[in-house]
mmCIF file of C-alpha atoms in Angstrom:
data_model
loop_
_atom_site.group_PDB
_atom_site.id
_atom_site.type_symbol
_atom_site.label_atom_id
_atom_site.label_comp_id
_atom_site.label_asym_id
_atom_site.label_seq_id
_atom_site.Cartn_x
_atom_site.Cartn_y
_atom_site.Cartn_z
ATOM 1 C CA PHE R 209 95.476 10.473 82.371
ATOM 2 C CA TYR R 210 94.034 7.905 84.757
ATOM 3 C CA LEU R 211 94.613 4.899 82.501
ATOM 4 C CA LEU R 212 98.120 6.063 81.608
ATOM 5 C CA ALA R 213 99.095 6.481 85.265
ATOM 6 C CA ILE R 214 97.330 3.534 86.878
ATOM 7 C CA ASP R 215 98.882 0.846 84.664
ATOM 8 C CA PRO R 216 102.577 1.278 85.619
ATOM 9 C CA LEU R 217 101.650 1.791 89.273
ATOM 10 C CA ASP R 218 99.596 -1.418 89.237
ATOM 11 C CA LYS R 219 102.438 -3.343 87.575
ATOM 12 C CA GLU R 220 104.942 -2.145 90.185
ATOM 13 C CA CYS R 221 102.596 -3.069 93.060
ATOM 14 C CA THR R 222 102.065 -6.497 91.521
ATOM 15 C CA ARG R 223 105.801 -7.033 90.978
ATOM 16 C CA LEU R 224 106.623 -6.115 94.564
ATOM 17 C CA SER R 225 103.767 -8.216 95.964
ATOM 18 C CA GLU R 226 104.800 -11.255 93.957
ATOM 19 C CA LEU R 227 108.384 -10.870 95.175
ATOM 20 C CA THR R 228 107.442 -10.633 98.838
ATOM 21 C CA ASP R 229 104.718 -13.294 98.575
ATOM 22 C CA ALA R 230 107.214 -15.737 97.073
ATOM 23 C CA LEU R 231 109.663 -15.061 99.881
ATOM 24 C CA ASP R 232 106.885 -15.435 102.462
ATOM 25 C CA LYS R 233 106.297 -18.961 101.138
ATOM 26 C CA ASP R 234 109.984 -19.935 101.338
ATOM 27 C CA THR R 235 111.324 -19.081 104.785
ATOM 28 C CA VAL R 236 114.890 -20.113 103.914
ATOM 29 C CA GLN R 237 114.977 -17.786 100.893
ATOM 30 C CA LYS R 238 113.298 -15.069 102.929
ATOM 31 C CA LYS R 239 115.951 -15.301 105.613
ATOM 32 C CA GLU R 240 118.737 -15.176 102.998
ATOM 33 C CA ASN R 241 117.125 -12.194 101.242
ATOM 34 C CA ILE R 242 115.682 -10.333 104.230
ATOM 35 C CA ALA R 243 117.174 -6.988 103.153
ATOM 36 C CA SER R 244 115.603 -7.225 99.685
ATOM 37 C CA TYR R 245 112.339 -8.353 101.256
ATOM 38 C CA LYS R 246 112.188 -5.382 103.626
ATOM 39 C CA CYS R 247 113.175 -2.923 100.901
ATOM 40 C CA ALA R 248 110.415 -4.272 98.650
ATOM 41 C CA LYS R 249 107.877 -3.903 101.463
ATOM 42 C CA TYR R 250 108.903 -0.284 102.112
ATOM 43 C CA ARG R 251 108.841 0.596 98.411
ATOM 44 C CA TYR R 252 105.457 -1.095 98.053
ATOM 45 C CA ALA R 253 104.045 1.036 100.878
ATOM 46 C CA SER R 254 104.811 4.250 98.970
ATOM 47 C CA VAL R 255 103.779 3.064 95.521
ATOM 48 C CA ALA R 256 100.559 1.510 96.864
ATOM 49 C CA ARG R 257 99.624 4.749 98.656
ATOM 50 C CA ILE R 258 99.786 6.710 95.398
ATOM 51 C CA TYR R 259 98.050 3.903 93.477
ATOM 52 C CA ASN R 260 95.184 3.892 95.999
ATOM 53 C CA LEU R 261 94.851 7.673 95.928
ATOM 54 C CA LEU R 262 94.587 7.584 92.145
ATOM 55 C CA TYR R 263 92.256 4.585 91.985
ATOM 56 C CA HIS R 264 89.829 5.740 94.668
ATOM 57 C CA GLY R 265 90.104 9.393 93.706
ATOM 58 C CA TYR R 266 89.052 8.581 90.153
ATOM 59 C CA ARG R 267 86.148 6.477 91.389
ATOM 60 C CA VAL R 268 84.934 9.079 93.876
ATOM 61 C CA TYR R 269 85.281 12.038 91.514
ATOM 62 C CA HIS R 270 82.872 10.311 89.157
ATOM 63 C CA ARG R 271 80.384 9.980 92.015
ATOM 64 C CA PRO R 272 81.437 12.673 94.490
ATOM 65 C CA ALA R 273 80.135 12.111 97.968
ATOM 66 C CA ILE R 274 83.269 11.778 100.068
ATOM 67 C CA ASP R 275 85.782 14.334 101.274
ATOM 68 C CA LEU R 276 89.115 13.239 99.831
ATOM 69 C CA ASP R 277 92.644 13.985 100.957
ATOM 70 C CA ILE R 278 93.147 14.973 97.316
ATOM 71 C CA GLU R 279 90.483 17.656 97.540
ATOM 72 C CA SER R 280 91.838 18.930 100.860
ATOM 73 C CA CYS R 281 95.308 19.303 99.388
ATOM 74 C CA ILE R 282 93.955 21.195 96.367
ATOM 75 C CA GLN R 283 91.883 23.502 98.542
ATOM 76 C CA SER R 284 94.929 24.304 100.686
ATOM 77 C CA SER R 285 96.606 25.889 97.652
ATOM 78 C CA PRO R 286 94.843 28.838 95.998
ATOM 79 C CA GLU R 287 96.901 28.318 92.818
ATOM 80 C CA LEU R 288 95.950 24.646 92.527
ATOM 81 C CA SER R 289 92.343 25.346 93.397
ATOM 82 C CA LEU R 290 92.078 27.989 90.687
ATOM 83 C CA LEU R 291 93.861 25.826 88.122
ATOM 84 C CA CYS R 292 91.606 22.826 88.771
ATOM 85 C CA ASN R 293 88.384 24.806 88.928
ATOM 86 C CA GLN R 294 89.097 26.514 85.590
ATOM 87 C CA ALA R 295 89.326 23.165 83.797
ATOM 88 C CA ASP R 296 86.262 21.810 81.999
ATOM 89 C CA GLY R 297 84.395 18.527 82.563
ATOM 90 C CA ASN R 298 86.556 15.409 82.656
ATOM 91 C CA GLU R 299 89.640 17.599 82.377
ATOM 92 C CA ARG R 300 88.750 18.946 85.842
ATOM 93 C CA ILE R 301 88.840 15.406 87.263
ATOM 94 C CA ASP R 302 92.210 14.765 85.609
ATOM 95 C CA CYS R 303 93.569 18.054 86.993
ATOM 96 C CA LYS R 304 92.365 17.286 90.487
ATOM 97 C CA LEU R 305 93.793 13.778 90.396
ATOM 98 C CA TYR R 306 97.158 14.860 89.010
ATOM 99 C CA TYR R 307 97.730 18.016 91.025
ATOM 100 C CA GLY R 308 96.104 16.743 94.227
ATOM 101 C CA ILE R 309 97.995 13.449 94.307
ATOM 102 C CA SER R 310 101.225 15.208 93.311
ATOM 103 C CA CYS R 311 100.694 17.599 96.225
ATOM 104 C CA ILE R 312 100.169 14.704 98.656
ATOM 105 C CA ALA R 313 103.209 12.851 97.298
ATOM 106 C CA LYS R 314 105.325 15.983 97.709
ATOM 107 C CA GLU R 315 104.174 16.353 101.315
ATOM 108 C CA MET R 316 104.933 12.687 102.018
ATOM 109 C CA ASN R 317 108.348 13.040 100.390
ATOM 110 C CA GLU R 318 109.147 16.109 102.514
ATOM 111 C CA THR R 319 108.086 14.286 105.685
ATOM 112 C CA TYR R 320 110.243 11.257 104.871
ATOM 113 C CA SER R 321 113.188 13.468 103.886
ATOM 114 C CA GLN R 322 113.019 15.324 107.207
ATOM 115 C CA LYS R 323 112.959 12.047 109.137
ATOM 116 C CA LEU R 324 115.829 10.720 107.030
ATOM 117 C CA ILE R 325 118.172 13.374 108.451
ATOM 118 C CA TYR R 326 118.053 11.715 111.882
ATOM 119 C CA ALA R 327 117.525 8.103 110.808
ATOM 120 C CA THR R 328 119.989 5.304 111.389
ATOM 121 C CA ASP R 329 120.369 1.729 110.160
ATOM 122 C CA TRP R 330 117.051 0.213 109.057
ATOM 123 C CA GLU R 331 115.139 3.410 109.706
ATOM 124 C CA LYS R 332 117.304 5.010 107.033
ATOM 125 C CA VAL R 333 116.809 2.109 104.611
ATOM 126 C CA GLU R 334 113.051 2.176 105.190
ATOM 127 C CA LEU R 335 112.805 5.896 104.517
ATOM 128 C CA GLU R 336 115.044 5.684 101.456
ATOM 129 C CA GLU R 337 112.866 2.908 100.011
ATOM 130 C CA ARG R 338 109.692 4.844 100.756
ATOM 131 C CA ILE R 339 111.168 7.925 99.060
ATOM 132 C CA ASP R 340 112.287 5.819 96.103
ATOM 133 C CA GLY R 341 108.783 4.367 95.792
ATOM 134 C CA LEU R 342 107.262 7.844 95.932
ATOM 135 C CA ASN R 343 109.678 9.101 93.285
ATOM 136 C CA PHE R 344 108.675 6.193 91.044
ATOM 137 C CA ALA R 345 104.988 6.970 91.563
ATOM 138 C CA ILE R 346 105.518 10.687 90.902
ATOM 139 C CA GLU R 347 107.386 9.812 87.713
ATOM 140 C CA CYS R 348 104.424 7.657 86.607
ATOM 141 C CA LEU R 349 102.030 10.532 87.286
ATOM 142 C CA ASN R 350 104.223 13.027 85.413
ATOM 143 C CA GLU R 351 104.651 10.747 82.397
ATOM 144 C CA ALA R 352 100.916 10.054 82.255
ATOM 145 C CA TRP R 353 100.185 13.773 82.488
ATOM 146 C CA GLU R 354 102.486 14.504 79.549
ATOM 147 C CA LYS R 355 101.150 11.589 77.465
ATOM 148 C CA ARG R 356 97.619 12.748 78.216
ATOM 149 C CA LYS R 357 98.384 16.009 76.417
ATOM 150 C CA GLU R 358 99.475 14.029 73.346
ATOM 151 C CA VAL R 359 96.238 12.017 73.359
ATOM 152 C CA ILE R 360 94.132 15.175 73.634
ATOM 153 C CA GLU R 361 95.861 16.835 70.679
#
């Protein structure tokens, strides 16, 4: 699951970083493309958040010593907690990463969607880009979760 999910998230973060870095180096182009630049930054913020949760969650679950947001989210849901705790070995780590990060992404999406109702101008664009980035990241997680089942079988 981890390898299937981390790759497209990493590629999207890299693509967005390269775009904004290039514009940072060329102030004329940046000024002409400021809307695209800002949208890329907002999208990057959402995708990078999910990437970091997955990357660090995977690392920490192999050497647990830190209380993770992922674990807190799982523990807040009896259904998720039961589902994850019933899984065996490495499958338990995959379950916690998938369901915990999906739970966090859903909460973030709900927060942004609530703020979007009252947003205007660039606030609205920022929130829409953050939501779009989250939706991309959630799609990566879902696809990796499904592909993981194929690899197991």
